[in-house]
PDB file of C-alpha atoms in Angstrom:
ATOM      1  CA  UNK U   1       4.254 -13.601  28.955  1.00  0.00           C
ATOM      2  CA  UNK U   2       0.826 -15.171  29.605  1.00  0.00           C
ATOM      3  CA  UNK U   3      -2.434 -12.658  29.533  1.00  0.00           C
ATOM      4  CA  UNK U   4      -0.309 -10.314  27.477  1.00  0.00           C
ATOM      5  CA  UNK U   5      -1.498  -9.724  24.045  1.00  0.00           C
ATOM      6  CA  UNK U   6       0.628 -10.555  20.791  1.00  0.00           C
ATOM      7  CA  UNK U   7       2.260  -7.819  18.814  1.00  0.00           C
ATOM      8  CA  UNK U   8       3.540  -8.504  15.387  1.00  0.00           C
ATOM      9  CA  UNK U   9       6.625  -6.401  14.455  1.00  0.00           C
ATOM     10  CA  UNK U  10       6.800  -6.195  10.592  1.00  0.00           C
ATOM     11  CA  UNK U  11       8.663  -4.783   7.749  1.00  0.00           C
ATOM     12  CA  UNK U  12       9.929  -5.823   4.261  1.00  0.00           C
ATOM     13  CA  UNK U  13      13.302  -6.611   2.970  1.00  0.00           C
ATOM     14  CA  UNK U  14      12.256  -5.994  -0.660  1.00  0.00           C
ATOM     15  CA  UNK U  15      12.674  -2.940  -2.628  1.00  0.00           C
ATOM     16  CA  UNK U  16      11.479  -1.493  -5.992  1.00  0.00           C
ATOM     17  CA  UNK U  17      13.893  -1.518  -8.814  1.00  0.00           C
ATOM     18  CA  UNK U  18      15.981   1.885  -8.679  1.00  0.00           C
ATOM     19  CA  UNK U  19      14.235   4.957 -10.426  1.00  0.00           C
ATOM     20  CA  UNK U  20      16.230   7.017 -13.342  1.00  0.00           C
ATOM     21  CA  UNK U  21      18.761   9.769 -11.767  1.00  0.00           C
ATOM     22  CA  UNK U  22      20.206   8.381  -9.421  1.00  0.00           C
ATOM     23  CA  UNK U  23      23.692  10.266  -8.487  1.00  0.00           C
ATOM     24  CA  UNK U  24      24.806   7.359  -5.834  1.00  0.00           C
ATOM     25  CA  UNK U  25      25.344   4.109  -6.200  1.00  0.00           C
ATOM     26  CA  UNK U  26      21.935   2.455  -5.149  1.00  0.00           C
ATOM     27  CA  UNK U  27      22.820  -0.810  -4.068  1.00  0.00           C
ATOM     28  CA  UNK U  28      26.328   1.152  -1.581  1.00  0.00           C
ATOM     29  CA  UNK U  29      24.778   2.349   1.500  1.00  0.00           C
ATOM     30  CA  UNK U  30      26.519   6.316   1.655  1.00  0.00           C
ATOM     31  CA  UNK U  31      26.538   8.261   4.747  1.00  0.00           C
ATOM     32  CA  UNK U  32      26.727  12.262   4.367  1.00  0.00           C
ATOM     33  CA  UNK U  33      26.405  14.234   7.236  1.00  0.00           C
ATOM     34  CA  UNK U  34      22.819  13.247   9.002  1.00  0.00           C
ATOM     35  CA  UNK U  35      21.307  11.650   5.671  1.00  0.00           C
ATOM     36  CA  UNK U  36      21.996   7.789   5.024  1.00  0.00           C
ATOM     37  CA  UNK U  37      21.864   7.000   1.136  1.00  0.00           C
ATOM     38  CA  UNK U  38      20.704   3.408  -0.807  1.00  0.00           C
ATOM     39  CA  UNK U  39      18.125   2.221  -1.998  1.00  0.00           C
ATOM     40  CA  UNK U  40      15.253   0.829   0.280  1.00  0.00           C
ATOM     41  CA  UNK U  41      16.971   2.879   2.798  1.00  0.00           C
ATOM     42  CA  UNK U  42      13.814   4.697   3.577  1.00  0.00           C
ATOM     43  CA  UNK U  43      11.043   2.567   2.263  1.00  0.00           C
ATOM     44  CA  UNK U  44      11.714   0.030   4.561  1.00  0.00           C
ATOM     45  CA  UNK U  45      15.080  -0.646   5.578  1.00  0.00           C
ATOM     46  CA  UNK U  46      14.820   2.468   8.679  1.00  0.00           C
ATOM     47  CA  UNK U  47      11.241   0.539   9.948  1.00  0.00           C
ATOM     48  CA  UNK U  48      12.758  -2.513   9.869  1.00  0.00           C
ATOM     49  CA  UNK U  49      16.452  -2.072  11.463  1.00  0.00           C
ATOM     50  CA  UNK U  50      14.409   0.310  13.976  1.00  0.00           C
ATOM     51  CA  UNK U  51      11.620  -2.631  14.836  1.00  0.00           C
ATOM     52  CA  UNK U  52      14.710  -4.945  14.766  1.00  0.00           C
ATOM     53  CA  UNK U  53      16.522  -2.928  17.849  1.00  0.00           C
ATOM     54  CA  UNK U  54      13.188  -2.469  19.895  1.00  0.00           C
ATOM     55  CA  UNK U  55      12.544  -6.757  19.443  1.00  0.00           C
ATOM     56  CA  UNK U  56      15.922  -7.649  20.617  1.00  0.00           C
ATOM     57  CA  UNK U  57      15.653  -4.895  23.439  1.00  0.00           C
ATOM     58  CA  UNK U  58      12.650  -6.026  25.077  1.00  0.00           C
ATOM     59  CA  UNK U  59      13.803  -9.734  24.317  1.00  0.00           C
ATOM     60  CA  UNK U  60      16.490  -8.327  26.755  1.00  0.00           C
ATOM     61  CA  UNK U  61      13.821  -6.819  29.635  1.00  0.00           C
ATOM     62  CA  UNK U  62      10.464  -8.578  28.602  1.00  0.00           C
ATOM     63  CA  UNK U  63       8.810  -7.362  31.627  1.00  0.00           C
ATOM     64  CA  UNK U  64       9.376  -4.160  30.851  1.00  0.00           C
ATOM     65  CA  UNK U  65       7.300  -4.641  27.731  1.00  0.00           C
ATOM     66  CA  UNK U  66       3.208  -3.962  27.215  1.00  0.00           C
ATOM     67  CA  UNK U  67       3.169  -6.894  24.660  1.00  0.00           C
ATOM     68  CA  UNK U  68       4.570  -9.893  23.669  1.00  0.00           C
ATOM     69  CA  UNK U  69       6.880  -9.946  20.701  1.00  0.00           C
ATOM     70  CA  UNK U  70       7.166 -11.381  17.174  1.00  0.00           C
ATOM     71  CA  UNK U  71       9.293 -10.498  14.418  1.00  0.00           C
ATOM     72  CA  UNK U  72       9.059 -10.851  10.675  1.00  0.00           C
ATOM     73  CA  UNK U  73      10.844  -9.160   7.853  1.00  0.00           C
ATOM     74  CA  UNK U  74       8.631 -10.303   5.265  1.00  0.00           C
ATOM     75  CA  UNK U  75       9.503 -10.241   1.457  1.00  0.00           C
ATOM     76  CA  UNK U  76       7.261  -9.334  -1.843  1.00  0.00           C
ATOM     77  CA  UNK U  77       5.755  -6.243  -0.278  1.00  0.00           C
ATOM     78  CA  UNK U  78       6.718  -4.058  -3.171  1.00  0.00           C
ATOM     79  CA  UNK U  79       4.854  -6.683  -5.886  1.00  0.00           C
ATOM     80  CA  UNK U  80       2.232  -7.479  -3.123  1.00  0.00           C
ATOM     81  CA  UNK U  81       3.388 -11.536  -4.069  1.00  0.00           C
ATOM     82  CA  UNK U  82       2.156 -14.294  -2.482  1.00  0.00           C
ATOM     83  CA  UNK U  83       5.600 -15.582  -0.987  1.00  0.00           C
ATOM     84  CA  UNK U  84       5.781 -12.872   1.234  1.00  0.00           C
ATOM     85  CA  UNK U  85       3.777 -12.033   4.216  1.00  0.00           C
ATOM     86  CA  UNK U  86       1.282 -13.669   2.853  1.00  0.00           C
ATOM     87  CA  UNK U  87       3.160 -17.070   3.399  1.00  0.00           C
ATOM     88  CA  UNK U  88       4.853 -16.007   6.746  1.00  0.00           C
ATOM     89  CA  UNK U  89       1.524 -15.369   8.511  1.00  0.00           C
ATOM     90  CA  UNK U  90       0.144 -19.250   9.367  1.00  0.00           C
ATOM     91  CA  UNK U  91       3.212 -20.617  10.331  1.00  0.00           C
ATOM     92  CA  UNK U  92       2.876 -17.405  13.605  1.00  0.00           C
ATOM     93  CA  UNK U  93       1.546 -17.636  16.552  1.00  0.00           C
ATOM     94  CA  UNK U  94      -2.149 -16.252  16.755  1.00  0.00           C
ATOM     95  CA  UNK U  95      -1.851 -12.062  16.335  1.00  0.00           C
ATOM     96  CA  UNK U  96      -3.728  -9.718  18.731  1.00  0.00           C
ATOM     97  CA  UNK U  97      -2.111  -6.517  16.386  1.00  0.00           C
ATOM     98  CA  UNK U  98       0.783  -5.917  14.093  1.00  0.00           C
ATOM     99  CA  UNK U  99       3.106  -2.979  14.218  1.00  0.00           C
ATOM    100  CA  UNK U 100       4.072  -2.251  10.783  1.00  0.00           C
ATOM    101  CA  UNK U 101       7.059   0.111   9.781  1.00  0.00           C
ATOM    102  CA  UNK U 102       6.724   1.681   6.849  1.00  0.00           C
ATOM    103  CA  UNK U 103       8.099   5.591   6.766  1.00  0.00           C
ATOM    104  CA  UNK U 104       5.374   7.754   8.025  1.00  0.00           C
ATOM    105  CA  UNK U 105       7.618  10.392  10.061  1.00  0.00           C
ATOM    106  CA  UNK U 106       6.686   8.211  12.857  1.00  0.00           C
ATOM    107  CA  UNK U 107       2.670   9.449  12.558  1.00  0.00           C
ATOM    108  CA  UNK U 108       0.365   5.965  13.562  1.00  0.00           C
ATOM    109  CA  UNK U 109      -1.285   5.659  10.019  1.00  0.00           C
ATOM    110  CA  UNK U 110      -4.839   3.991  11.569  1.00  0.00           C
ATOM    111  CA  UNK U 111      -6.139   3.390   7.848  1.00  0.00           C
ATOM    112  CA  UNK U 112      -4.378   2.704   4.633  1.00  0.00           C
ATOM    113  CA  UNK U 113      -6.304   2.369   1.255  1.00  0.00           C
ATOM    114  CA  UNK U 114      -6.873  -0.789  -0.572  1.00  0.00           C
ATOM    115  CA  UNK U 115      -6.091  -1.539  -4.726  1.00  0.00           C
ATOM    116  CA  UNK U 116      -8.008  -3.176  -7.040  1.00  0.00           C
ATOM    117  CA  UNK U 117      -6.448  -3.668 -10.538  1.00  0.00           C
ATOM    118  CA  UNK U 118      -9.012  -4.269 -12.995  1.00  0.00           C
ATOM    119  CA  UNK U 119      -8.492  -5.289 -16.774  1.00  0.00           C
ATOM    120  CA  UNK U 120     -11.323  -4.104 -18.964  1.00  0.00           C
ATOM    121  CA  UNK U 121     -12.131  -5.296 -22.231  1.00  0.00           C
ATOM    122  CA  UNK U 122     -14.771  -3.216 -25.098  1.00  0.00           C
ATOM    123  CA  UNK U 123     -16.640  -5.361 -27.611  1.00  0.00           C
ATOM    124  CA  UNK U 124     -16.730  -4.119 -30.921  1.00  0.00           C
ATOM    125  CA  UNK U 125     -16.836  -5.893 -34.571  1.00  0.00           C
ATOM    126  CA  UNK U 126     -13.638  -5.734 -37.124  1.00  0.00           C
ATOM    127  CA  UNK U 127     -14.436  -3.855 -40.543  1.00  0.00           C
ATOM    128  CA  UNK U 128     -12.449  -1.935 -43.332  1.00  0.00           C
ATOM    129  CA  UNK U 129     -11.895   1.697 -42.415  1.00  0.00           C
ATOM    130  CA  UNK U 130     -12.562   2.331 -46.059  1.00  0.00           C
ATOM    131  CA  UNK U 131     -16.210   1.522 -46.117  1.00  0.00           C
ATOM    132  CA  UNK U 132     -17.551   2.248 -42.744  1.00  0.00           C
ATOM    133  CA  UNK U 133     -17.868  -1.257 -41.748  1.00  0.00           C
ATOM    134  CA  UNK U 134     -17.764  -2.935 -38.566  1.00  0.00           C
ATOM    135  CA  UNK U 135     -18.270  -1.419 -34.942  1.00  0.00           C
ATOM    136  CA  UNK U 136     -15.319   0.275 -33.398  1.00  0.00           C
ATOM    137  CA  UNK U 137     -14.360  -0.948 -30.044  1.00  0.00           C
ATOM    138  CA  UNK U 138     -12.669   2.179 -29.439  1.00  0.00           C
ATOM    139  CA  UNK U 139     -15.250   4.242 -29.548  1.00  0.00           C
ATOM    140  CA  UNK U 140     -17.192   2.217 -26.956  1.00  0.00           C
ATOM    141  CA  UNK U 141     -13.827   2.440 -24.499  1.00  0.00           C
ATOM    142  CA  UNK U 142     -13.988   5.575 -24.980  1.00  0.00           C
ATOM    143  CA  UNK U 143     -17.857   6.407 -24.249  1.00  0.00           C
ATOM    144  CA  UNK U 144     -17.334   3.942 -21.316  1.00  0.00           C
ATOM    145  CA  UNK U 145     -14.188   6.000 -19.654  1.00  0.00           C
ATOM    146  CA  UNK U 146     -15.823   8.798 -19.771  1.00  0.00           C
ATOM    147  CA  UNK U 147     -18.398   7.352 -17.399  1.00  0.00           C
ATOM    148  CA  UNK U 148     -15.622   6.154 -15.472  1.00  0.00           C
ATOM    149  CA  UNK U 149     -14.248   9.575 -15.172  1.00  0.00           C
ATOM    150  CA  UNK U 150     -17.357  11.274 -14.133  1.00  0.00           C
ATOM    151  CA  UNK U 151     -18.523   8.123 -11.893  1.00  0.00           C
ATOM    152  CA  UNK U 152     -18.516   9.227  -8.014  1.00  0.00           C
ATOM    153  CA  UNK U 153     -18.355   7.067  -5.229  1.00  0.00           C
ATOM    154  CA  UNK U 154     -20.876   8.142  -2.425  1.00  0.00           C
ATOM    155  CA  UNK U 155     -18.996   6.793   0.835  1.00  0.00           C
ATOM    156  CA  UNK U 156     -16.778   9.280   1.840  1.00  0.00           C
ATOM    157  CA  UNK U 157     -14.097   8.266   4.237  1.00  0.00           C
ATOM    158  CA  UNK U 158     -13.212  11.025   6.955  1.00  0.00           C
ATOM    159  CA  UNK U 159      -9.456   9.230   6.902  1.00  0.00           C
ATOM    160  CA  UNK U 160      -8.835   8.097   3.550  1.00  0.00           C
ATOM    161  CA  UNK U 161     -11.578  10.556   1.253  1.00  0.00           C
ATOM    162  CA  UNK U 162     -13.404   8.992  -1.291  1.00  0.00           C
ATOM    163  CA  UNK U 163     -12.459   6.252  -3.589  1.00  0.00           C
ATOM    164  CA  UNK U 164      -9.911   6.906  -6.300  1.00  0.00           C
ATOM    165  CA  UNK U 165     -10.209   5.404 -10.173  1.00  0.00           C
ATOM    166  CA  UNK U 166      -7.895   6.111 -12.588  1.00  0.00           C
ATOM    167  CA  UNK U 167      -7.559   4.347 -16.333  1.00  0.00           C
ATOM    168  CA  UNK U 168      -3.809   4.092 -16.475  1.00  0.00           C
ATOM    169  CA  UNK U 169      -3.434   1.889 -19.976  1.00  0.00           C
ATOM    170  CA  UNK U 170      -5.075   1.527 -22.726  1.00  0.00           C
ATOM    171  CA  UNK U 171      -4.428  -0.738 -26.229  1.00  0.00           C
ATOM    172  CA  UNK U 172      -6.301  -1.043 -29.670  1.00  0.00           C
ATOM    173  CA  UNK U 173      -6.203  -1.637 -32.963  1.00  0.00           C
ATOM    174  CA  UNK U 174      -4.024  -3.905 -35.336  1.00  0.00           C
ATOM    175  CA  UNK U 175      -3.223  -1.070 -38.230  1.00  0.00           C
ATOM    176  CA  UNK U 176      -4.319   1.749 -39.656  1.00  0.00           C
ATOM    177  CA  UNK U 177      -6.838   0.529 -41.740  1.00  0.00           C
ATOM    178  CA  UNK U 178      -8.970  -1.954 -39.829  1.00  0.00           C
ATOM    179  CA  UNK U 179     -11.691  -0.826 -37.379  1.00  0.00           C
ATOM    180  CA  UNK U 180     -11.104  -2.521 -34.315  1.00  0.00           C
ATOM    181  CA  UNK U 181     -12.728  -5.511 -32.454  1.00  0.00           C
ATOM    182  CA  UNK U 182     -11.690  -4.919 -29.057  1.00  0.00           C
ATOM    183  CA  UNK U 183      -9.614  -2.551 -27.230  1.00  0.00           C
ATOM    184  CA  UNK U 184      -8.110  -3.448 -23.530  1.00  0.00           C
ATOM    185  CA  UNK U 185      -7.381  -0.682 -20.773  1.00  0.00           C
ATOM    186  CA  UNK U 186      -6.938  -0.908 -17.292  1.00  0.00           C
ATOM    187  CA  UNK U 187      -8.060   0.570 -14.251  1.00  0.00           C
ATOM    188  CA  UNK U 188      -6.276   1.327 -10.966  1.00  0.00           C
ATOM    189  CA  UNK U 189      -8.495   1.821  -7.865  1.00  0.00           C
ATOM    190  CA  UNK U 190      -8.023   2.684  -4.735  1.00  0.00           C
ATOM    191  CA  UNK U 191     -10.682   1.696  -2.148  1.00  0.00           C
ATOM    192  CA  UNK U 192     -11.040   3.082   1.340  1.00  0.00           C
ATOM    193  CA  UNK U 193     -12.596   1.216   4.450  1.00  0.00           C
ATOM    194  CA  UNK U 194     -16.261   1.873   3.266  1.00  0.00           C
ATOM    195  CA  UNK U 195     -15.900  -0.402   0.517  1.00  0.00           C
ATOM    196  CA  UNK U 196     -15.281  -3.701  -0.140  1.00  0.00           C
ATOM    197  CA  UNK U 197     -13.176  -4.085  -3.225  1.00  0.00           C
ATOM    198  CA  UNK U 198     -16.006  -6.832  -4.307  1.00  0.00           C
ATOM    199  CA  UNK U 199     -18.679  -3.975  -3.923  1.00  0.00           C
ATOM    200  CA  UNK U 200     -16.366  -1.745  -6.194  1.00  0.00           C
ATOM    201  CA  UNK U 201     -16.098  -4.163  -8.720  1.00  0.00           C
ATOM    202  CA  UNK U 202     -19.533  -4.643  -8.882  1.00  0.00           C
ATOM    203  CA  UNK U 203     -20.622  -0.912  -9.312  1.00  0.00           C
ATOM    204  CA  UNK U 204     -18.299  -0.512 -11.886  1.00  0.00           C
ATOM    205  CA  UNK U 205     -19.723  -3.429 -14.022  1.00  0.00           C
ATOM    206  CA  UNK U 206     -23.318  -1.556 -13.511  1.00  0.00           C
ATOM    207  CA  UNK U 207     -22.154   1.224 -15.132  1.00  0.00           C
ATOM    208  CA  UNK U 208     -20.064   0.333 -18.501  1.00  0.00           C
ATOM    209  CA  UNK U 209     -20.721  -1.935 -21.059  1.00  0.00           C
ATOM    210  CA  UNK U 210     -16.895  -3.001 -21.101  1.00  0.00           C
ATOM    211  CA  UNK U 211     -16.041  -6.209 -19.651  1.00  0.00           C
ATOM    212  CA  UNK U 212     -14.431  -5.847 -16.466  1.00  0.00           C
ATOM    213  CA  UNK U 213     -12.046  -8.484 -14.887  1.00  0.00           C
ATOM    214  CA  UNK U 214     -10.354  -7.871 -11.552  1.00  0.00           C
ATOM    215  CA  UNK U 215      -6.787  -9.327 -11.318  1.00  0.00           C
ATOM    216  CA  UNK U 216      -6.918  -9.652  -7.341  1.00  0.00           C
ATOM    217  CA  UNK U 217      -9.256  -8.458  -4.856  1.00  0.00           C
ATOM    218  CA  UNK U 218      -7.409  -9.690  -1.929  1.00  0.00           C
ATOM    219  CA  UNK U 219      -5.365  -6.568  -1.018  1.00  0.00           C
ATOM    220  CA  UNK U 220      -8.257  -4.661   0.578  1.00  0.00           C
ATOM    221  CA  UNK U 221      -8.458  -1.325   2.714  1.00  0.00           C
ATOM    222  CA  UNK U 222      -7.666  -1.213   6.181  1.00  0.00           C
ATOM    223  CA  UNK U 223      -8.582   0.605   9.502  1.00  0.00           C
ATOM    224  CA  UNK U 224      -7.774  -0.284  13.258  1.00  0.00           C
ATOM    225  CA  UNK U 225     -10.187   1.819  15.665  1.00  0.00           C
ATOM    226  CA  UNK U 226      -8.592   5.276  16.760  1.00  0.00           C
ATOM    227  CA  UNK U 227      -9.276   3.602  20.789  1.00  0.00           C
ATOM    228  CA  UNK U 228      -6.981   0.825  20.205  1.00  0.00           C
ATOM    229  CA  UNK U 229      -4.662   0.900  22.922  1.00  0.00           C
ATOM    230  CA  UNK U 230      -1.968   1.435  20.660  1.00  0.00           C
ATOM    231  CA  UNK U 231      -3.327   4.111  18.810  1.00  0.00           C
ATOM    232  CA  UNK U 232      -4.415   6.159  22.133  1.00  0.00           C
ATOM    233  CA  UNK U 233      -0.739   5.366  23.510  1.00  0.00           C
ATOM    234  CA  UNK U 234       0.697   7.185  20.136  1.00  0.00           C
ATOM    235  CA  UNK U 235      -1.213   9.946  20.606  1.00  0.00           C
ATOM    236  CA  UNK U 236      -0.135  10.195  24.137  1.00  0.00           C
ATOM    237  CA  UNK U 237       3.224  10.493  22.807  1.00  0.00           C
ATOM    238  CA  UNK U 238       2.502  13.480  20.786  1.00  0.00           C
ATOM    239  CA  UNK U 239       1.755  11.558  17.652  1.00  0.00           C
ATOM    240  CA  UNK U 240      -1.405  12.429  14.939  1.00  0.00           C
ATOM    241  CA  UNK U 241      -2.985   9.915  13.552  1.00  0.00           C
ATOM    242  CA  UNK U 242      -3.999  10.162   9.863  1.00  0.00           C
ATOM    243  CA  UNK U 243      -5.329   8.024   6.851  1.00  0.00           C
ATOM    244  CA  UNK U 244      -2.461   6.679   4.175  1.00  0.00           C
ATOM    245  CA  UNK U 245      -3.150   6.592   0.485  1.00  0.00           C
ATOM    246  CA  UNK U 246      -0.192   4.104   0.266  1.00  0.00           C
ATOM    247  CA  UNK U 247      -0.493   0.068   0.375  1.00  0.00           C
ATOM    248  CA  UNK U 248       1.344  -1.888   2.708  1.00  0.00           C
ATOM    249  CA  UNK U 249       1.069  -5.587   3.746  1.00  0.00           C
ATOM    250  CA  UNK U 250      -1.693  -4.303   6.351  1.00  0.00           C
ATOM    251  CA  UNK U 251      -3.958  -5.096   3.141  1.00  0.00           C
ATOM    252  CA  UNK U 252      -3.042  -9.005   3.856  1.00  0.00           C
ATOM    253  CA  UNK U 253      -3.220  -9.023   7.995  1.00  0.00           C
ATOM    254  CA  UNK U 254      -6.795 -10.401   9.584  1.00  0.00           C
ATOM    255  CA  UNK U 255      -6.313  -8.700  12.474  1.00  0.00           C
ATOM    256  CA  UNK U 256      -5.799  -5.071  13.408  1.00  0.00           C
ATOM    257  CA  UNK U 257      -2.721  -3.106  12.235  1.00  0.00           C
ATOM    258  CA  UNK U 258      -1.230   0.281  13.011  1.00  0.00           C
ATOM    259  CA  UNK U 259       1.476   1.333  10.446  1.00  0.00           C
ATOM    260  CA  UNK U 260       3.876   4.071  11.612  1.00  0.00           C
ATOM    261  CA  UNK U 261       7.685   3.920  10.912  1.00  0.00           C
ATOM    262  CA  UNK U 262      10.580   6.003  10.459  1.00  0.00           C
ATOM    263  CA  UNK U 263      11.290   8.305   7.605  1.00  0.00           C
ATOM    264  CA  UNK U 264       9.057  10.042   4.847  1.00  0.00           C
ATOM    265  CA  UNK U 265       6.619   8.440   2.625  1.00  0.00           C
ATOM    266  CA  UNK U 266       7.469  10.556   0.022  1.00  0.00           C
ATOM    267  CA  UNK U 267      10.944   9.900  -0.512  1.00  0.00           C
ATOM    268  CA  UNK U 268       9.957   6.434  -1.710  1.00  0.00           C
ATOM    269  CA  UNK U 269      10.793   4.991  -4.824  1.00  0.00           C
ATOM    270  CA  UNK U 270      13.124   8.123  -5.886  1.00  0.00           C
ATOM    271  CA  UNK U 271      16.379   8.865  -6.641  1.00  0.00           C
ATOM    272  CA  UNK U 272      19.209   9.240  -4.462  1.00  0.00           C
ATOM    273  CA  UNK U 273      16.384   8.005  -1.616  1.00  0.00           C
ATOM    274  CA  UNK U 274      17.876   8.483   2.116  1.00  0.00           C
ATOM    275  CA  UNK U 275      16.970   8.669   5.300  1.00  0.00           C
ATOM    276  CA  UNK U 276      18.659  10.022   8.555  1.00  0.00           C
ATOM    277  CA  UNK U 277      20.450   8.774  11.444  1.00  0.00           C
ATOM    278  CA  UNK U 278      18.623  11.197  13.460  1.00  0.00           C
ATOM    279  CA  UNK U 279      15.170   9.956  11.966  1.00  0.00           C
ATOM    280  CA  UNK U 280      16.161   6.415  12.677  1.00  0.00           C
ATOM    281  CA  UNK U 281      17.184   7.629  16.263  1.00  0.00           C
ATOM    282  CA  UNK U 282      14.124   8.978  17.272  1.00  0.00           C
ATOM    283  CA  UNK U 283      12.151   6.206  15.894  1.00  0.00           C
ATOM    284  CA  UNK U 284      13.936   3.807  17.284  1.00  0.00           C
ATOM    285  CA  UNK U 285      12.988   5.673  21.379  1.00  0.00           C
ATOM    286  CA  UNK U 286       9.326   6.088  19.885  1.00  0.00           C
ATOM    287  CA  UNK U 287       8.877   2.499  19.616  1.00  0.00           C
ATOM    288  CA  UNK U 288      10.071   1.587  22.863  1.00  0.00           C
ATOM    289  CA  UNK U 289       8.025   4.332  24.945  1.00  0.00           C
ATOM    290  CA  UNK U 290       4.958   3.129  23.013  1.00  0.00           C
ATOM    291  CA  UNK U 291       5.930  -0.269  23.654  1.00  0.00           C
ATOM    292  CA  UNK U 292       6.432  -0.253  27.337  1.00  0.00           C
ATOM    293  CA  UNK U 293       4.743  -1.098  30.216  1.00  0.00           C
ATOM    294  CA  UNK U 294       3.135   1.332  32.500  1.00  0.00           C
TER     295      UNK U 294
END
């Protein structure tokens, strides 16, 4: 409808592979009493059957909608890939804001941290272990982790807290007997709205002598203001906004995003993940009343 603005409806098909323990067949959708088993059930299939029925609702009664409507169920969330949303988004009409539904108990996430994966490399010299030759690379990962452990970030996000760090892998040596050269680990960070993930790259580098390579710095942190009109009509509706520590494809939209979906963020990626029909329900009468047009 002319002078309306653009709302993106998104969700992803994709799913992680199935964690151990499972005691229902993952890939058999299993209904007992209010829960609905399977895998992706939660994380995203409720968002996206739910943003599914409120599209082909209002493609029903689009007057009786605030915005005008586009669909995507985008692939390669779950490996943040390029041929997912990242593909979709220039072949779709210009986006005022996106609606994205990933399970947040229906709670408008307004920010969502960002990820930087960084691969770090310490310089050292190869010797015999014998004779106290060479320079041990390990030792210098080591001295430089420790800065990395103790290294605070001073931007403090009131949503998403500060910036997160954690060295998640590490790998040295070739046997017992030689010193090492060079030992590899590998840092996960989570950035929050205050930073760029350039500018956290940077400070890093200033503060160990290990050589640090980021793998992507594309999937940044995200915010939409809390006076959005979408965000003030959730909280009309009863809803509390809050920051997510989770990444979604908000990290690859250019425009402003709201994520709030069916479901629990917390059951996803488990075993025996579910979620119910009365979850999906309610979402599904959420969307619409924050959808429609005074």
């Amino acid at each position: 409808m002319p002078g309306r603005p653009t709302l993106l409806l998104n969700a992803h098909i994709d799913t992680v592979r199935p964690a151990d323990g499972w005691t229902r067949p993952p890939f058999q959708p299993t209904i007992e009493a209010d829960r609905l088993y399977g895998l992706g059930s939660n994380d995203c299939g409720g968002g996206l059957v739910s943003l599914l029925q409120v599209f082909c609702h209002y493609a029903q009664a689009p007057d009786n909608c605030a915005y005008n409507l586009v669909f995507l169920a985008s692939a390669e969330e779950e490996v943040s890939g390029r041929g997912g949303i990242e593909m979709a988004l220039p072949q779709l009409p210009p986006i005022d804001v996106a609606l994205v539904g990933e399970p947040t108990g229906m709670h408008p996430a307004v920010a969502e941290k960002g990820l930087v994966v960084i691969d770090a490399v310490a310089h050292g010299r190869a010797g015999h272990a014998a004779r106290n030759e060479g320079d041990n690379a390990l030792y210098h990962a080591v001295d430089d982790i420790q800065r990395l452990r103790r290294y605070r970030f001073e931007r403090v996000s009131p949503l998403l807290g500060p910036v997160k760090l954690s060295v998640t892998l590490i790998q040295a040596g070739t046997q017992h007997n030689v010193i090492p050269a060079e030992c590899r680990y590998t840092l996960d960070v989570r950035t929050n709205e205050l930073y760029t993930n350039e500018e956290v790259v940077s400070l890093l580098r200033a503060e160990v002598g290990s050589t640090l390579t980021p793998r992507s710095v594309r999937l940044q942190s995200s915010a939409i203001p809390t006076d959005h009109p979408l965000v003030r009509r959730a909280i009309a509706l009863g809803r509390t906004p809050f920051g997510s520590p989770t990444l979604s494809d908000q990290a690859l939209m250019p425009f402003p995003s709201l994520k709030m979906g069916p479901g629990q963020s917390a059951r996803s990626h488990t075993a025996d993940e579910y979620i119910t029909l009365t979850e999906l329900r309610e979402g599904i009468g959420l969307y619409l009343r924050l959808l429609a047009a005074d």
